[in-house]
Each structure stands twice: as C-alpha cells, then as structure tokens.
Short mmCIF file of C-alpha atoms in Angstrom, two decimals:
data_model
loop_
_atom_site.label_atom_id
_atom_site.label_comp_id
_atom_site.label_asym_id
_atom_site.label_seq_id
_atom_site.Cartn_x
_atom_site.Cartn_y
_atom_site.Cartn_z
CA MET V 1 77.90 257.55 101.43
CA GLU V 2 75.41 260.16 100.12
CA GLU V 3 77.03 263.19 98.54
CA LYS V 4 76.48 266.37 100.63
CA ARG V 5 74.29 268.93 98.89
CA THR V 6 73.91 272.64 99.65
CA SER V 7 70.57 273.94 100.82
CA VAL V 8 68.65 276.79 99.13
CA PHE V 9 69.58 279.01 102.12
CA GLU V 10 73.30 278.18 101.74
CA ASN V 11 73.19 279.03 98.03
CA GLY V 12 71.54 282.34 98.92
CA LEU V 13 74.34 283.07 101.39
CA ILE V 14 77.04 282.31 98.84
CA TRP V 15 75.54 284.80 96.37
CA PHE V 16 74.97 287.40 99.09
CA GLY V 17 78.68 287.21 99.73
CA ALA V 18 79.40 287.43 96.02
CA ALA V 19 77.48 290.66 95.68
CA VAL V 20 78.83 292.53 98.74
CA SER V 21 82.03 293.85 97.27
CA ILE V 22 84.09 297.00 97.10
CA ALA V 23 84.40 296.53 93.30
CA GLU V 24 80.60 296.78 92.92
CA ILE V 25 80.46 299.89 95.13
CA LEU V 26 83.22 301.54 93.10
CA THR V 27 81.46 300.67 89.82
CA GLY V 28 78.34 302.39 91.29
CA THR V 29 80.24 305.68 91.67
CA TYR V 30 80.48 305.89 87.84
CA PHE V 31 76.68 306.43 87.66
CA ALA V 32 76.76 309.66 89.64
CA PRO V 33 76.75 311.99 86.53
CA LEU V 34 73.39 310.51 85.44
CA GLY V 35 71.72 311.85 88.58
CA PHE V 36 69.98 309.72 91.21
CA THR V 37 66.74 308.91 89.40
CA LYS V 38 68.22 308.03 86.00
CA GLY V 39 71.11 306.24 87.78
CA ILE V 40 68.64 304.03 89.71
CA LEU V 41 66.77 303.21 86.51
CA ALA V 42 69.95 302.21 84.67
CA ILE V 43 71.12 300.06 87.57
CA LEU V 44 67.73 298.37 87.90
CA LEU V 45 67.30 297.65 84.15
CA GLY V 46 70.82 296.30 83.87
CA HIS V 47 70.46 294.01 86.86
CA ILE V 48 67.13 292.67 85.65
CA ILE V 49 68.69 291.75 82.28
CA GLY V 50 71.92 290.37 83.86
CA CYS V 51 70.16 288.32 86.56
CA VAL V 52 67.66 286.70 84.17
CA MET V 53 70.66 285.42 82.19
CA LEU V 54 72.38 284.45 85.41
CA PHE V 55 69.29 282.34 86.34
CA PHE V 56 69.25 280.50 82.99
CA ALA V 57 72.95 279.83 83.12
CA GLY V 58 72.70 278.46 86.73
CA LEU V 59 69.64 276.35 85.87
CA ILE V 60 71.55 274.43 83.16
CA GLY V 61 74.25 273.41 85.66
CA GLY V 62 71.71 272.64 88.31
CA LYS V 63 69.62 270.39 86.12
CA VAL V 64 72.48 268.39 84.67
CA ARG V 65 74.59 268.48 87.87
CA GLY V 66 77.54 269.85 85.94
CA SER V 67 79.98 272.73 86.53
CA ALA V 68 79.84 275.81 84.34
CA MET V 69 82.60 274.50 82.05
CA GLU V 70 81.16 271.03 81.90
CA THR V 71 77.84 272.40 80.65
CA ALA V 72 79.80 274.32 77.98
CA LYS V 73 80.78 270.93 76.50
CA MET V 74 77.11 270.37 75.76
CA SER V 75 77.20 273.20 73.22
CA PHE V 76 80.79 273.36 72.03
CA GLY V 77 82.09 269.75 72.26
CA SER V 78 84.45 268.08 74.71
CA LYS V 79 87.52 269.88 73.30
CA GLY V 80 85.79 273.00 72.00
CA ALA V 81 84.65 273.94 75.53
CA LEU V 82 88.31 274.07 76.62
CA LEU V 83 88.62 277.48 74.96
CA PHE V 84 86.06 278.81 77.42
CA SER V 85 87.71 277.03 80.37
CA VAL V 86 90.98 278.85 79.52
CA LEU V 87 89.20 282.24 78.99
CA ASN V 88 87.34 281.66 82.21
CA ILE V 89 90.46 281.00 84.21
CA ILE V 90 92.11 284.15 82.70
CA GLN V 91 89.08 286.33 83.71
CA LEU V 92 88.99 284.74 87.21
CA VAL V 93 92.74 285.41 87.78
CA GLY V 94 92.01 288.98 86.66
CA TRP V 95 89.04 289.30 89.02
CA THR V 96 91.02 287.88 91.94
CA ALA V 97 93.71 290.46 91.41
CA ILE V 98 91.18 293.32 90.97
CA MET V 99 89.18 292.35 94.05
CA ILE V 100 92.30 292.03 96.28
CA TYR V 101 93.64 295.33 94.87
CA ASP V 102 90.39 297.21 95.58
CA GLY V 103 90.01 295.65 99.02
CA ALA V 104 93.57 296.37 100.04
CA LEU V 105 93.42 299.98 98.78
CA ALA V 106 90.25 300.59 100.75
CA ALA V 107 91.51 298.82 103.88
CA ASN V 108 94.72 300.78 103.81
CA GLY V 109 92.67 304.04 103.56
CA ILE V 110 91.34 303.19 107.06
CA PHE V 111 94.34 301.53 108.64
CA ASP V 112 97.55 302.48 106.86
CA ILE V 113 100.03 299.64 107.12
CA GLY V 114 100.80 299.46 103.40
CA ASN V 115 98.75 298.19 100.48
CA TRP V 116 100.97 295.17 99.91
CA ILE V 117 100.53 294.01 103.50
CA TRP V 118 96.67 294.18 103.11
CA CYS V 119 97.03 292.27 99.81
CA ILE V 120 98.83 289.46 101.67
CA VAL V 121 96.29 289.48 104.59
CA ILE V 122 93.32 289.34 102.25
CA GLY V 123 94.99 286.65 100.12
CA ALA V 124 95.71 284.51 103.21
CA LEU V 125 92.07 284.71 104.34
CA ILE V 126 90.86 283.70 100.86
CA ILE V 127 93.14 280.68 100.98
CA LEU V 128 91.70 279.80 104.39
CA TRP V 129 88.16 279.99 102.89
CA ILE V 130 89.34 277.71 100.03
CA MET V 131 90.86 275.13 102.48
CA ILE V 132 87.64 275.08 104.48
CA GLY V 133 85.77 274.25 101.24
CA ILE V 134 82.42 275.19 99.78
CA LYS V 135 80.54 272.29 101.44
CA ASN V 136 81.88 273.05 104.92
CA LEU V 137 81.39 276.79 104.84
CA GLY V 138 77.78 276.75 106.09
CA LYS V 139 78.21 278.03 109.66
CA VAL V 140 81.25 280.22 108.89
CA ASN V 141 79.38 281.80 105.98
CA THR V 142 76.25 282.37 108.05
CA VAL V 143 78.15 284.30 110.69
CA ALA V 144 80.22 286.26 108.12
CA MET V 145 77.10 287.15 106.06
CA ALA V 146 75.12 288.25 109.16
CA ALA V 147 77.96 290.58 110.12
CA LEU V 148 78.27 291.91 106.59
CA PHE V 149 74.54 292.50 106.41
CA ILE V 150 74.52 294.61 109.60
CA LEU V 151 77.69 296.51 108.63
CA THR V 152 76.40 297.29 105.15
CA ILE V 153 73.16 298.73 106.60
CA VAL V 154 75.30 300.96 108.84
CA LEU V 155 77.27 302.11 105.78
CA SER V 156 74.01 302.82 103.92
CA PHE V 157 72.77 305.03 106.80
CA VAL V 158 76.05 306.90 106.93
CA ILE V 159 75.95 307.70 103.17
CA PHE V 160 72.25 308.47 102.71
CA GLY V 161 72.03 310.18 106.07
CA LYS V 162 73.92 313.06 104.49
CA GLY V 163 70.67 313.98 102.87
CA THR V 164 72.00 316.77 100.65
CA MET V 165 72.78 316.20 97.01
CA GLN V 166 76.27 317.27 95.91
CA ASN V 167 77.28 318.35 92.44
CA SER V 168 78.37 315.09 90.89
CA GLY V 169 80.07 316.91 87.95
CA GLY V 170 82.28 315.22 85.46
CA GLU V 171 81.45 313.91 81.98
CA GLY V 172 78.35 311.81 82.10
CA MET V 173 78.01 308.45 80.33
CA THR V 174 74.94 307.77 78.21
CA PHE V 175 71.98 305.85 79.65
CA GLY V 176 72.71 302.82 77.42
CA ALA V 177 76.35 302.70 78.54
CA ALA V 178 75.26 302.89 82.14
CA VAL V 179 72.76 299.98 81.64
CA GLU V 180 75.66 297.96 80.09
CA LEU V 181 77.87 298.68 83.05
CA SER V 182 75.08 297.51 85.31
CA VAL V 183 74.65 294.31 83.28
CA ALA V 184 78.43 293.69 83.41
CA MET V 185 78.64 292.55 86.99
CA PRO V 186 75.97 289.83 86.92
CA LEU V 187 77.28 288.85 83.44
CA SER V 188 80.74 288.28 84.92
CA TRP V 189 79.27 285.51 87.10
CA LEU V 190 77.60 283.65 84.21
CA PRO V 191 80.53 281.26 83.76
CA LEU V 192 80.66 280.56 87.49
CA ILE V 193 77.09 280.08 88.80
CA SER V 194 76.72 276.37 87.78
CA ASP V 195 79.78 275.56 89.86
CA TYR V 196 77.52 276.19 92.89
CA THR V 197 74.00 275.31 91.66
CA ARG V 198 75.24 271.80 90.66
CA GLU V 199 75.74 271.10 94.37
CA ALA V 200 72.18 272.24 95.35
CA LYS V 201 69.58 269.85 96.82
CA LYS V 202 66.84 271.73 94.96
CA PRO V 203 68.54 273.16 91.85
CA VAL V 204 65.62 275.22 90.44
CA LYS V 205 64.84 276.87 93.75
CA ALA V 206 68.52 277.31 94.61
CA THR V 207 69.23 278.95 91.21
CA ALA V 208 66.24 281.31 91.51
CA VAL V 209 67.27 282.32 95.10
CA SER V 210 70.93 282.74 93.98
CA ALA V 211 70.00 284.99 91.10
CA ILE V 212 67.49 287.04 93.06
CA THR V 213 69.76 287.44 96.10
CA TYR V 214 72.71 288.42 93.95
CA GLY V 215 70.61 290.85 91.96
CA ILE V 216 69.09 292.62 94.98
CA VAL V 217 72.37 292.92 96.95
CA SER V 218 74.43 293.87 93.90
CA LEU V 219 71.91 296.58 93.04
CA TRP V 220 72.22 297.79 96.67
CA MET V 221 76.06 297.93 96.30
CA TYR V 222 75.77 299.97 93.11
CA VAL V 223 73.35 302.36 94.75
CA ILE V 224 75.70 302.76 97.78
CA GLY V 225 78.53 303.68 95.39
CA MET V 226 76.33 306.12 93.40
CA GLY V 227 74.90 307.60 96.68
CA ALA V 228 78.41 308.13 98.03
CA ALA V 229 79.33 310.15 95.00
CA ILE V 230 76.02 312.09 94.82
CA PHE V 231 75.22 312.67 98.51
CA ALA V 232 78.60 312.57 100.15
CA GLY V 233 80.52 314.00 97.16
CA GLU V 234 83.11 311.27 97.72
CA SER V 235 83.93 308.20 95.74
CA ASP V 236 86.50 306.85 98.25
CA ILE V 237 84.37 304.64 100.47
CA ALA V 238 87.16 304.25 103.05
CA GLN V 239 87.31 308.02 103.59
CA ILE V 240 83.49 308.14 104.06
CA MET V 241 83.84 305.52 106.76
CA VAL V 242 86.68 307.32 108.47
CA LYS V 243 84.95 310.68 108.44
CA ALA V 244 81.78 309.05 109.84
CA GLY V 245 83.73 307.48 112.68
CA ILE V 246 83.15 303.86 111.67
CA GLY V 247 86.71 303.07 110.62
CA ILE V 248 86.98 299.70 112.36
CA VAL V 249 83.52 298.63 111.33
CA GLY V 250 84.30 299.78 107.81
CA LEU V 251 87.55 297.83 107.84
CA LEU V 252 85.62 294.67 108.69
CA ILE V 253 83.14 295.29 105.83
CA ILE V 254 86.01 295.82 103.34
CA VAL V 255 88.11 292.80 104.35
CA PHE V 256 85.26 290.26 104.74
CA SER V 257 83.36 291.35 101.65
CA THR V 258 86.59 291.12 99.57
CA VAL V 259 87.26 287.61 100.97
CA THR V 260 83.73 286.23 100.43
CA THR V 261 83.56 287.53 96.82
CA THR V 262 87.05 286.68 95.75
CA PHE V 263 86.88 283.19 97.23
CA LEU V 264 84.26 282.38 94.59
CA ASP V 265 86.50 283.58 91.80
CA ALA V 266 89.46 281.54 92.97
CA TYR V 267 87.34 278.49 93.72
CA SER V 268 85.71 278.57 90.32
CA ALA V 269 89.10 278.93 88.62
CA GLY V 270 90.02 275.66 90.33
CA ILE V 271 86.83 273.93 89.07
CA SER V 272 87.40 275.24 85.55
CA SER V 273 90.93 273.94 85.59
CA GLU V 274 89.70 270.41 86.38
CA SER V 275 87.86 270.37 83.02
CA LEU V 276 91.27 270.72 81.31
CA SER V 277 92.69 267.52 82.82
CA SER V 278 91.52 264.83 85.33
CA ARG V 279 94.97 265.04 86.96
CA ILE V 280 94.46 268.65 88.10
CA ASN V 281 93.48 269.25 91.74
CA GLY V 282 91.06 272.24 91.66
CA LYS V 283 91.62 273.21 95.30
CA TRP V 284 95.37 273.74 94.80
CA VAL V 285 94.80 275.56 91.52
CA ALA V 286 92.46 277.87 93.43
CA VAL V 287 95.21 278.51 96.02
CA ALA V 288 97.68 279.21 93.15
CA VAL V 289 95.17 281.62 91.50
CA THR V 290 94.88 283.48 94.87
CA VAL V 291 98.65 283.77 95.18
CA ILE V 292 98.96 285.01 91.56
CA GLY V 293 96.05 287.39 92.11
CA ALA V 294 97.64 288.80 95.33
CA ALA V 295 100.93 289.31 93.44
CA GLY V 296 99.10 291.07 90.60
CA ALA V 297 97.30 293.29 93.16
CA ILE V 298 100.71 294.27 94.63
CA PHE V 299 102.60 294.92 91.42
CA LEU V 300 99.97 295.98 88.81
CA PRO V 301 97.96 299.20 88.51
CA LEU V 302 94.33 298.00 88.48
CA THR V 303 92.34 301.20 88.81
CA ASP V 304 89.89 301.24 85.84
CA ILE V 305 88.08 297.96 85.20
CA THR V 306 85.50 299.07 82.57
CA ASN V 307 87.39 297.65 79.61
CA PHE V 308 87.89 294.35 81.49
CA LEU V 309 84.09 294.17 82.14
CA TYR V 310 83.34 294.79 78.51
CA PHE V 311 85.82 292.06 77.50
CA ILE V 312 84.05 289.60 79.81
CA GLY V 313 80.73 290.58 78.24
CA SER V 314 81.97 290.06 74.71
CA VAL V 315 83.35 286.60 75.52
CA PHE V 316 80.63 285.18 77.74
CA ALA V 317 77.36 286.80 76.53
CA PRO V 318 77.40 284.93 73.16
CA MET V 319 78.69 281.79 74.90
CA ILE V 320 75.72 281.59 77.29
CA ALA V 321 73.33 282.66 74.58
CA ILE V 322 74.30 279.59 72.55
CA GLN V 323 73.97 277.38 75.61
CA ILE V 324 70.49 278.76 76.38
CA ALA V 325 69.45 278.14 72.74
CA ASP V 326 70.82 274.56 72.72
CA PHE V 327 69.46 273.56 76.19
CA PHE V 328 66.07 275.26 76.37
CA ILE V 329 64.98 275.76 72.72
CA LEU V 330 66.75 273.21 70.49
CA LYS V 331 67.09 270.46 73.19
CA GLN V 332 70.45 269.30 71.73
CA ASN V 333 73.62 268.10 73.32
CA LYS V 334 77.00 268.05 71.47
CA GLU V 335 78.99 266.64 74.37
CA THR V 336 79.94 263.53 72.44
CA SER V 337 81.53 265.64 69.65
CA THR V 338 85.13 266.78 69.96
CA PHE V 339 84.36 270.24 68.50
CA SER V 340 81.12 271.87 67.51
CA ILE V 341 82.48 273.96 64.63
CA GLN V 342 79.00 275.38 64.00
CA ASN V 343 78.56 276.80 67.51
CA LEU V 344 82.21 277.99 67.74
CA ILE V 345 81.68 280.05 64.55
CA ILE V 346 78.37 281.36 65.89
CA TRP V 347 80.14 282.34 69.12
CA LEU V 348 82.79 284.22 67.10
CA VAL V 349 80.08 286.06 65.20
CA GLY V 350 78.39 286.93 68.56
CA PHE V 351 81.76 288.18 69.91
CA VAL V 352 82.24 290.42 66.90
CA ILE V 353 78.62 291.72 67.08
CA TYR V 354 79.10 292.59 70.78
CA ARG V 355 82.29 294.54 69.96
CA LEU V 356 80.45 296.41 67.15
CA LEU V 357 77.47 297.19 69.39
CA MET V 358 79.79 298.84 71.84
CA HIS V 359 79.96 301.73 69.38
CA VAL V 360 76.15 302.08 69.19
CA ASP V 361 74.16 303.70 72.01
CA ILE V 362 71.24 301.38 72.74
CA VAL V 363 68.95 302.16 75.67
CA VAL V 364 69.08 298.54 77.02
CA GLY V 365 72.89 298.30 76.57
CA ASN V 366 74.50 295.83 74.14
CA THR V 367 74.48 292.55 76.04
CA LEU V 368 70.72 291.85 75.61
CA PRO V 369 70.68 292.65 71.84
CA ASP V 370 73.83 290.59 71.33
CA MET V 371 72.42 287.59 73.15
CA LEU V 372 69.07 287.78 71.33
CA ILE V 373 70.84 288.01 67.90
CA THR V 374 73.12 285.10 68.87
CA VAL V 375 70.17 282.94 69.99
CA ALA V 376 68.33 283.79 66.74
CA ILE V 377 71.41 282.83 64.63
CA CYS V 378 71.80 279.59 66.58
CA VAL V 379 68.17 278.54 66.11
CA ALA V 380 68.09 279.61 62.40
CA VAL V 381 71.32 277.75 61.52
CA SER V 382 70.07 274.63 63.29
CA LYS V 383 66.70 274.70 61.49
CA ILE V 384 68.39 275.31 58.09
CA ARG V 385 70.74 272.39 58.65
CA SER V 386 67.89 270.13 59.63
CA LYS V 387 66.00 271.01 56.41
CA ILE V 388 69.15 270.41 54.26
CA LYS V 389 69.63 266.98 55.90
CA LYS V 390 65.97 266.07 55.06
#
C-alpha cells in the first residue's frame, strides 16, 4: 500500500495555521515604541532572515524524507543528535504551555468562565487534532483555515480602521533587538519543519510554500499586534474585540488559532521522542505533552516569553547552521557515527557566540551573524582536517 503524502496545498495550510497565533500577535505589540515604519522594517527584515533559514531546514528533511531530529543525526551522529531531541522536546513542552496560556487568557477576556477552564477546553481540542492525525486533517484543516482567514481579516479591519495613531510610549527597544525578536518566531520552527516536509509529495515546492506562507502570515500577525498597540492604544487583543463588538468571532479566532498552532508543537514533540527509542509511540507522547502543557498553563506565570525565544535561538541557530553547512556545502553525512565530537564542539562555540552577540546591538539581529560564523567555522574546520589527513 502506497504511503499517503501531503500535497503542496496541505503543507501551506499547516503553516498558515502555525502562523495564526495569539503569541505572535502579542509579540508584535513589543514593536510599538519603534513607530509604525521602523517597526514594519524590523518585522520584515527579521522574517526574511528567519524564513530563508526555515526553508533550508525544511528542504533537508524533505529531500532525505527524514524528521527534523532524524536529519540532525546526519550532522551530530546517531547518539549526538539525541541532545537536540531532548532540547527540542523541552522547548515544545514550553511552547505548548505558552500557547495554551495565551489562548486561555485571551479567550477568558471575552467569555469569562475562568482561565483554567479555557486551558482544559483548548487542551482537549488539541488532543482531538492529534488523534485525527496530520495525514487525515486535510478537510478539517481546510475549513478551520478558511474560517481563520476570514476572521483575521475582520480583526485587521477593526484595528486599522481606528485610523488614528496613539502614543505608544514606553521604553523602546533598539532596531537590532526588534529584528532579533522578529527572527525568533520563524527560528522556533526550525527544529520542526522537517516533520511535515518529509511527508510531502513534492518536497521542494512544499518547503518553499510552507516557508513563504508562514512568513507572510506571521508577518501579518506581528503587524496586527503592533497596529493594536499603535492605532488602538491597546495590547490586549481580547479587549479590542470586545469593544468592537466581535466578541464571539474573536473567541473563535483565539481558540482555533491556538489549537492549530499548538497542535504542531505537541505533534512534533511526539515525533522527536520517537528518535529517542523505537518503543516510544509519538502520538501518545504528543497527548502527554498537551496535558503537561495545559497543566503548566494553569499553574505557571507565563507572561514574558522574550528570554525563552532567545534561548531557542541560541540552541537551534547554530544547530541548523551546522546542518546547512554539512548538507549543502560539505555534502557529508555522519549518521553512521555515534557522536560527531567535531560538530558538537562547533555547536557549543556557536551557542556561546550567540549569547555574547546578545550584548551587541547589530542592525540585522544576532541570529544571522551567529549562523554565518558557525557555517564558516564548520567549513574551515572540515577543510583543515582534510588537509591534515592528506
């Protein structure tokens, strides 16, 4: 029986759903002190950088038909890649909790039945999405995405229809820091995209459509958040919806966007866990991650995610830089090795460089310089070792 593959359109829908999220809108509100024009430039530049990296990461998985963590074995060895599987599962549990927390808080702002009840409702819907499964979500996802598309347009008109610019106030971040915050969201999907492009009928086209769709819609979400703060003078999206008289419509946007985005986090946590042991059932791990995430959303204060985003950047930017160097430039595969000590050391150097660059204001942020330095180190070390062997 031929394995079912996802179409280019279905991949596009998956990444549309990933981008429509309350977390992205809330992150967009941080850009208000820059002003609308500089804010747009920072968001655009960051998304171009992040989505180009997203494309290359997804292309590796699509070409070799391997999950994100399986492709990591090609650079770090069969056991060395387990480090990134564990780190990926940790960040995905964190994302699941953050997404449910943000969604529940916003939903409760429209229909006050208690944050914890909304956490349970959203968690239950995510589990339903997991049980349906990625290959059977086609029609369900099409209907959900069409509804979200219409509802998000309505939200855009409500915010930008205000027309008058409010005083955004507050301490402004630098342009470089804003670019980095814009890169951070697409970067957080780097260790996940191959989990979906590996299933594509046409991996190159599907990867391109996934990265472009995510980039455009994520940029839109950031601009909605920034616009809410600048034009409506309000960073609470739920309150904007209530004041505009679209409470029920807004509630649907919040709940479904949270479900469609968080589903990908939980699902990928399950796939990453399968790389740890052949005995692990990814679907049930995804369900467990959702339950843990919902519990975290109920009991933990998860208001400011900027440090979490920078942690993700420092871990996964050098990781994917090494994979890009190995796959596209050096054409080498270390999957048969247990550990690639060389690449693990280079990753650690890249991690430290990222953390150091966080204290330097660079106009393009610190992800791009960190990845370029890491690629350069990777290529240089490989060339030097080849010469020594000769």
